[in-house]
mmCIF file of C-alpha atoms and ligand atoms in Angstrom:
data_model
loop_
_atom_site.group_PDB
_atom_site.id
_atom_site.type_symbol
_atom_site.label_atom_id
_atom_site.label_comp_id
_atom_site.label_asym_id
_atom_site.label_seq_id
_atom_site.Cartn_x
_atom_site.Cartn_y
_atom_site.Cartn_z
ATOM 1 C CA UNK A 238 10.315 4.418 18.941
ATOM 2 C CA UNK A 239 6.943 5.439 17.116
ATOM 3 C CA UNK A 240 4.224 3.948 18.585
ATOM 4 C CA UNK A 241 1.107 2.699 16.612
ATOM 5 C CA UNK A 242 -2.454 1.387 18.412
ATOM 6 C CA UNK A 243 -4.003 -1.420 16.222
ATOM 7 C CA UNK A 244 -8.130 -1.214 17.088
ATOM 8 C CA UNK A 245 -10.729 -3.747 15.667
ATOM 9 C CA UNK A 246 -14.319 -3.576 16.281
ATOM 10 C CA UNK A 247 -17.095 -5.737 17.106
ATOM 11 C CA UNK A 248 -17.414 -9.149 15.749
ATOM 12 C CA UNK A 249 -13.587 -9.184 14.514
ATOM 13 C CA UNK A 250 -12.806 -11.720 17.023
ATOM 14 C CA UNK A 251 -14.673 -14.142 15.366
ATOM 15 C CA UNK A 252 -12.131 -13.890 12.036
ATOM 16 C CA UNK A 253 -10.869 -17.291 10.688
ATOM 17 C CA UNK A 254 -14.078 -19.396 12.571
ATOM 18 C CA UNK A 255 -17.108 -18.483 11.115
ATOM 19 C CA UNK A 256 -18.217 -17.072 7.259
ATOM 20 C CA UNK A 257 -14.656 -17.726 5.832
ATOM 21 C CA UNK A 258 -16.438 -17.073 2.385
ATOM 22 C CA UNK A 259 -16.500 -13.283 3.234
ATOM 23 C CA UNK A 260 -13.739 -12.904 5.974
ATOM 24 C CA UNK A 261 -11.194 -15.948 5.122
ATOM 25 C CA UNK A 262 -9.649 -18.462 7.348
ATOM 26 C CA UNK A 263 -7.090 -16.066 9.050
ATOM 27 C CA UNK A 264 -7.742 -15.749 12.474
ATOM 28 C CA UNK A 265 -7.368 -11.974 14.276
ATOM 29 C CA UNK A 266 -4.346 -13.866 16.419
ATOM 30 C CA UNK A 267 -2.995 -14.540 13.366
ATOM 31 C CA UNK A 268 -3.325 -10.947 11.327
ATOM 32 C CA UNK A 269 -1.572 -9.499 14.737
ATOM 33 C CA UNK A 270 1.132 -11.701 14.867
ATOM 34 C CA UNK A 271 1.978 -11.216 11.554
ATOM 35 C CA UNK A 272 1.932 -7.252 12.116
ATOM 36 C CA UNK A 273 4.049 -7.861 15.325
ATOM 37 C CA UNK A 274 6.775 -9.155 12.851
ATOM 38 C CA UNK A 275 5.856 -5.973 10.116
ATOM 39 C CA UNK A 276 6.385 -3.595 12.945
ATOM 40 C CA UNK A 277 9.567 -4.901 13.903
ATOM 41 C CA UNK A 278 11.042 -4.550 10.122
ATOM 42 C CA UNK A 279 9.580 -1.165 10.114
ATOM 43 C CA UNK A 280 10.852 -0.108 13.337
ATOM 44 C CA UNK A 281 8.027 1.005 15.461
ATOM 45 C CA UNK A 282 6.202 -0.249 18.331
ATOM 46 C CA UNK A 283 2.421 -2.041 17.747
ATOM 47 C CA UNK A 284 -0.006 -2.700 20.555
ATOM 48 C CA UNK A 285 -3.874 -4.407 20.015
ATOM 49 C CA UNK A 286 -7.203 -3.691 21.248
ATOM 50 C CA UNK A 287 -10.382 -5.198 20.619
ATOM 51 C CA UNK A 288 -13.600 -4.794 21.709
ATOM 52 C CA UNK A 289 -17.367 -5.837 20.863
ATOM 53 C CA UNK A 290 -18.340 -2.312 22.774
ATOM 54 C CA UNK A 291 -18.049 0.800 21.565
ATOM 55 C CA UNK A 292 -17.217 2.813 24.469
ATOM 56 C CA UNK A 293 -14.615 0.299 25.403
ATOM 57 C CA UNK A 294 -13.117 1.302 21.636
ATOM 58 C CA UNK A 295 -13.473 5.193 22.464
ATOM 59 C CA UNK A 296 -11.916 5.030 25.527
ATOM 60 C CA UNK A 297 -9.029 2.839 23.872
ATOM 61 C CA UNK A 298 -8.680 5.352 21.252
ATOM 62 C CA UNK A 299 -8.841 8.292 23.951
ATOM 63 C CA UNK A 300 -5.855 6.758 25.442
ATOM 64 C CA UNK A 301 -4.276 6.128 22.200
ATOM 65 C CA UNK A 302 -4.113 9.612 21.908
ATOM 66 C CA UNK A 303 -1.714 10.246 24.757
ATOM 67 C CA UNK A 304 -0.141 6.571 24.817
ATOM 68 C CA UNK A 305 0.406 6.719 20.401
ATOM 69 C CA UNK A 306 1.856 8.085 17.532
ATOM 70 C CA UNK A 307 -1.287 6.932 15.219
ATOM 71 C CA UNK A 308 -4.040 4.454 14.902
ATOM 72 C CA UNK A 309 -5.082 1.651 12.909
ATOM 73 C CA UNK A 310 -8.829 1.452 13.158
ATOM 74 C CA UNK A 311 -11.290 -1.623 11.795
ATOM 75 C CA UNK A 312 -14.358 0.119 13.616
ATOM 76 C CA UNK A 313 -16.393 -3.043 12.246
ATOM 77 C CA UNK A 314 -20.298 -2.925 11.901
ATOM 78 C CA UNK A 315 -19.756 0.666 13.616
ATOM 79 C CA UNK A 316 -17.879 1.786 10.697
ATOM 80 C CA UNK A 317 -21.454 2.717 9.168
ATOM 81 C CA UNK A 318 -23.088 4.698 11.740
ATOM 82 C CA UNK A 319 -21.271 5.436 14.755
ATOM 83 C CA UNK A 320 -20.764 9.263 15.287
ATOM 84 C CA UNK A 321 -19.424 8.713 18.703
ATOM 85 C CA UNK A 322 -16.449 6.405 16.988
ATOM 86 C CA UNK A 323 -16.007 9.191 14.402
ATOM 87 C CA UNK A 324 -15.413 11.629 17.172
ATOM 88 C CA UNK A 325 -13.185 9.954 19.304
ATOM 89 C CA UNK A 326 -10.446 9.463 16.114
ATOM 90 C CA UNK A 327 -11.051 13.184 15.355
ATOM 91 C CA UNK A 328 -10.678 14.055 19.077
ATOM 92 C CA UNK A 329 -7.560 11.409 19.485
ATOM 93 C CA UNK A 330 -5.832 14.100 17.122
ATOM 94 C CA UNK A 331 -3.363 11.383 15.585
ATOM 95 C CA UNK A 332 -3.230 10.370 12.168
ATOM 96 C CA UNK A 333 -4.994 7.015 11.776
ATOM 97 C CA UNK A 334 -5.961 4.655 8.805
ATOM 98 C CA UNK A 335 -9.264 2.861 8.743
ATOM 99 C CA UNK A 336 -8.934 -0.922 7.120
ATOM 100 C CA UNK A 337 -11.659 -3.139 5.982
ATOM 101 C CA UNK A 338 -10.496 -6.958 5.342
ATOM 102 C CA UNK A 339 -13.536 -6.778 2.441
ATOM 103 C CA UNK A 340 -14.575 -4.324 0.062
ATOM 104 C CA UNK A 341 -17.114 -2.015 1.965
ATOM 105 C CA UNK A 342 -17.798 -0.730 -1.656
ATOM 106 C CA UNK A 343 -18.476 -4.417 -3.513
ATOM 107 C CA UNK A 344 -20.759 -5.210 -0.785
ATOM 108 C CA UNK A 345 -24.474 -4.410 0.524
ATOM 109 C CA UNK A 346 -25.074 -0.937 -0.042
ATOM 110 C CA UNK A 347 -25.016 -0.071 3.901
ATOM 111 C CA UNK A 348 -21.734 -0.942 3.720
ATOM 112 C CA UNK A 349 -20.423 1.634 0.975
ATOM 113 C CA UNK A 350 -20.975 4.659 3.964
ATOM 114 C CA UNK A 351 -18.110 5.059 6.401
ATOM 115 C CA UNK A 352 -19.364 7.529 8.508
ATOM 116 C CA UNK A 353 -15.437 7.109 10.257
ATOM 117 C CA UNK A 354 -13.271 7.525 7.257
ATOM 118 C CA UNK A 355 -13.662 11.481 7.452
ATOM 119 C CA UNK A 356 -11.877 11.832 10.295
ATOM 120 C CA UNK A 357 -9.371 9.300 9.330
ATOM 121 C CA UNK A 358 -6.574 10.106 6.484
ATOM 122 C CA UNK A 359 -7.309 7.324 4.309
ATOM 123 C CA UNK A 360 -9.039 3.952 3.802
ATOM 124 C CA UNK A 361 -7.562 0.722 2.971
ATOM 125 C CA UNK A 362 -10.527 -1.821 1.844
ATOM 126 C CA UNK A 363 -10.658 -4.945 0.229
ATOM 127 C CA UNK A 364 -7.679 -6.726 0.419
ATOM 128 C CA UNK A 365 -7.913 -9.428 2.877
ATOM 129 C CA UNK A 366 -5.900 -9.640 6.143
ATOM 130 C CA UNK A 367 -2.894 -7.689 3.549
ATOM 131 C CA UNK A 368 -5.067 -4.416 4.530
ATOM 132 C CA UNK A 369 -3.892 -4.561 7.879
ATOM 133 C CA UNK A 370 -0.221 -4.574 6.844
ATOM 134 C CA UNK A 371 -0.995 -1.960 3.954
ATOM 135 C CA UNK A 372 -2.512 -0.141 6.713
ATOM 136 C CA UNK A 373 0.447 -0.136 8.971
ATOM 137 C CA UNK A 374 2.729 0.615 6.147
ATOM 138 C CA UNK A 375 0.730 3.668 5.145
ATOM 139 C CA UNK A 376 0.740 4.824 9.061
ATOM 140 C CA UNK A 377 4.345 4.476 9.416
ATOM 141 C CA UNK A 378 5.443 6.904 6.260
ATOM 142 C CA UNK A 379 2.400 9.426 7.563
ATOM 143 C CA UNK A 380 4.543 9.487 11.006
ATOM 144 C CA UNK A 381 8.055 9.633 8.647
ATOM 145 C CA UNK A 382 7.023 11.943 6.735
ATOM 146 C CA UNK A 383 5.757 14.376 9.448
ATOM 147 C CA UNK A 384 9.021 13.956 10.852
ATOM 148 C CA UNK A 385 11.277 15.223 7.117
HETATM 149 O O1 CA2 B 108 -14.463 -5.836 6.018
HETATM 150 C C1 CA2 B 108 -14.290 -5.439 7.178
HETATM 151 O O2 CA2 B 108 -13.205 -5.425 7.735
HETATM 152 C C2 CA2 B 108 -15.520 -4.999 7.998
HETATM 153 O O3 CA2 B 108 -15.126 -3.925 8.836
HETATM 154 C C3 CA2 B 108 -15.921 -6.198 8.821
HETATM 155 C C4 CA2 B 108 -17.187 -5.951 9.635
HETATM 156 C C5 CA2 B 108 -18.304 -5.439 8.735
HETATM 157 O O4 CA2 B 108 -19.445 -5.131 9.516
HETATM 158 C C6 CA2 B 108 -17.888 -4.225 7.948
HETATM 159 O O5 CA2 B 108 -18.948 -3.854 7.102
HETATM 160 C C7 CA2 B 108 -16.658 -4.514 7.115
HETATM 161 C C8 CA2 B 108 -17.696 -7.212 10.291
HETATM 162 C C9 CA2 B 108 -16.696 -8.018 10.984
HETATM 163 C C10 CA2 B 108 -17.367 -9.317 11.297
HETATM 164 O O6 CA2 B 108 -16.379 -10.298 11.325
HETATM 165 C C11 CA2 B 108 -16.792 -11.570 11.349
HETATM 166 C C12 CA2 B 108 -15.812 -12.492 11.189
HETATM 167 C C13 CA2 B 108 -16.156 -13.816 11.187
HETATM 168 C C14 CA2 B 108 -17.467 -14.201 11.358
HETATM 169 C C15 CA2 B 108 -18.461 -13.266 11.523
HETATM 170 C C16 CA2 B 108 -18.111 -11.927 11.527
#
């Protein structure tokens, strides 16, 4: 069965208790359990890290790279200017597919760079705790498709 690592960044654990203007009321428990059930109707295997460090996320996404098909990465705050992150998803050599609950683009203008989305296939942005499903949706037909 195709396995795909889910990875959120700093600060993610606090979804669904604090700002619920910009990050809603859904907590990251919730967003996981929901993809538990997504992966199941798709047919692949999901596990979750998070982490408010980022070498604990680069050495989760080093081992993703042995341990998973692709990645699902919410690098967070670190989505704007961490090179080391960047590396690690190029180095990880799987296809993975950065997801932002909020518009990085609608928002302060630090937020519009993703210095990770190069090395990632494609960014899904803006839509709420949905992005994470998009997300996994979009990961699973990479991993089909690489397959035909
Ligand atoms: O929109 C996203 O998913 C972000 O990756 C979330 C990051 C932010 O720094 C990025 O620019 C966009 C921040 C996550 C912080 O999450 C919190 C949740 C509740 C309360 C406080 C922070």
């Amino acid at each position: 069965m195709r396995r795909v690592v889910i990875v959120n960044g700093p600060n993610l654990n606090l979804l669904g208790t604090r700002e619920p203007d910009v990050y809603g009321r859904t907590t990251l428990a919730e967003i996981e359990a929901d993809l538990v059930r997504l992966a199941e109707m798709l047919g692949v295997q999901v596990s979750f890290v998070q982490s408010n460090h980022e070498g604990e996320l680069i050495d989760a996404i080093h081992a993703a790279s042995s341990e998973a098909d692709a990645l699902v990465v919410n690098p967070g705050a670190f989505t704007h200017y961490s090179y080391a992150l960047r590396d690690a998803i190029v180095a990880a050599g799987i296809p993975a597919v950065e997801v932002h609950l909020s518009n990085i683009h609608a928002r302060e203008d630090f937020r519009s760079v993703s210095v990770t989305a190069p090395a990632c296939i494609g960014v899904i942005t803006g839509f709420g705790p949905r992005s994470y499903a998009l997300a996994l949706r979009a990961a699973v037909e990479i991993l089909e498709e690489a397959e035909r």
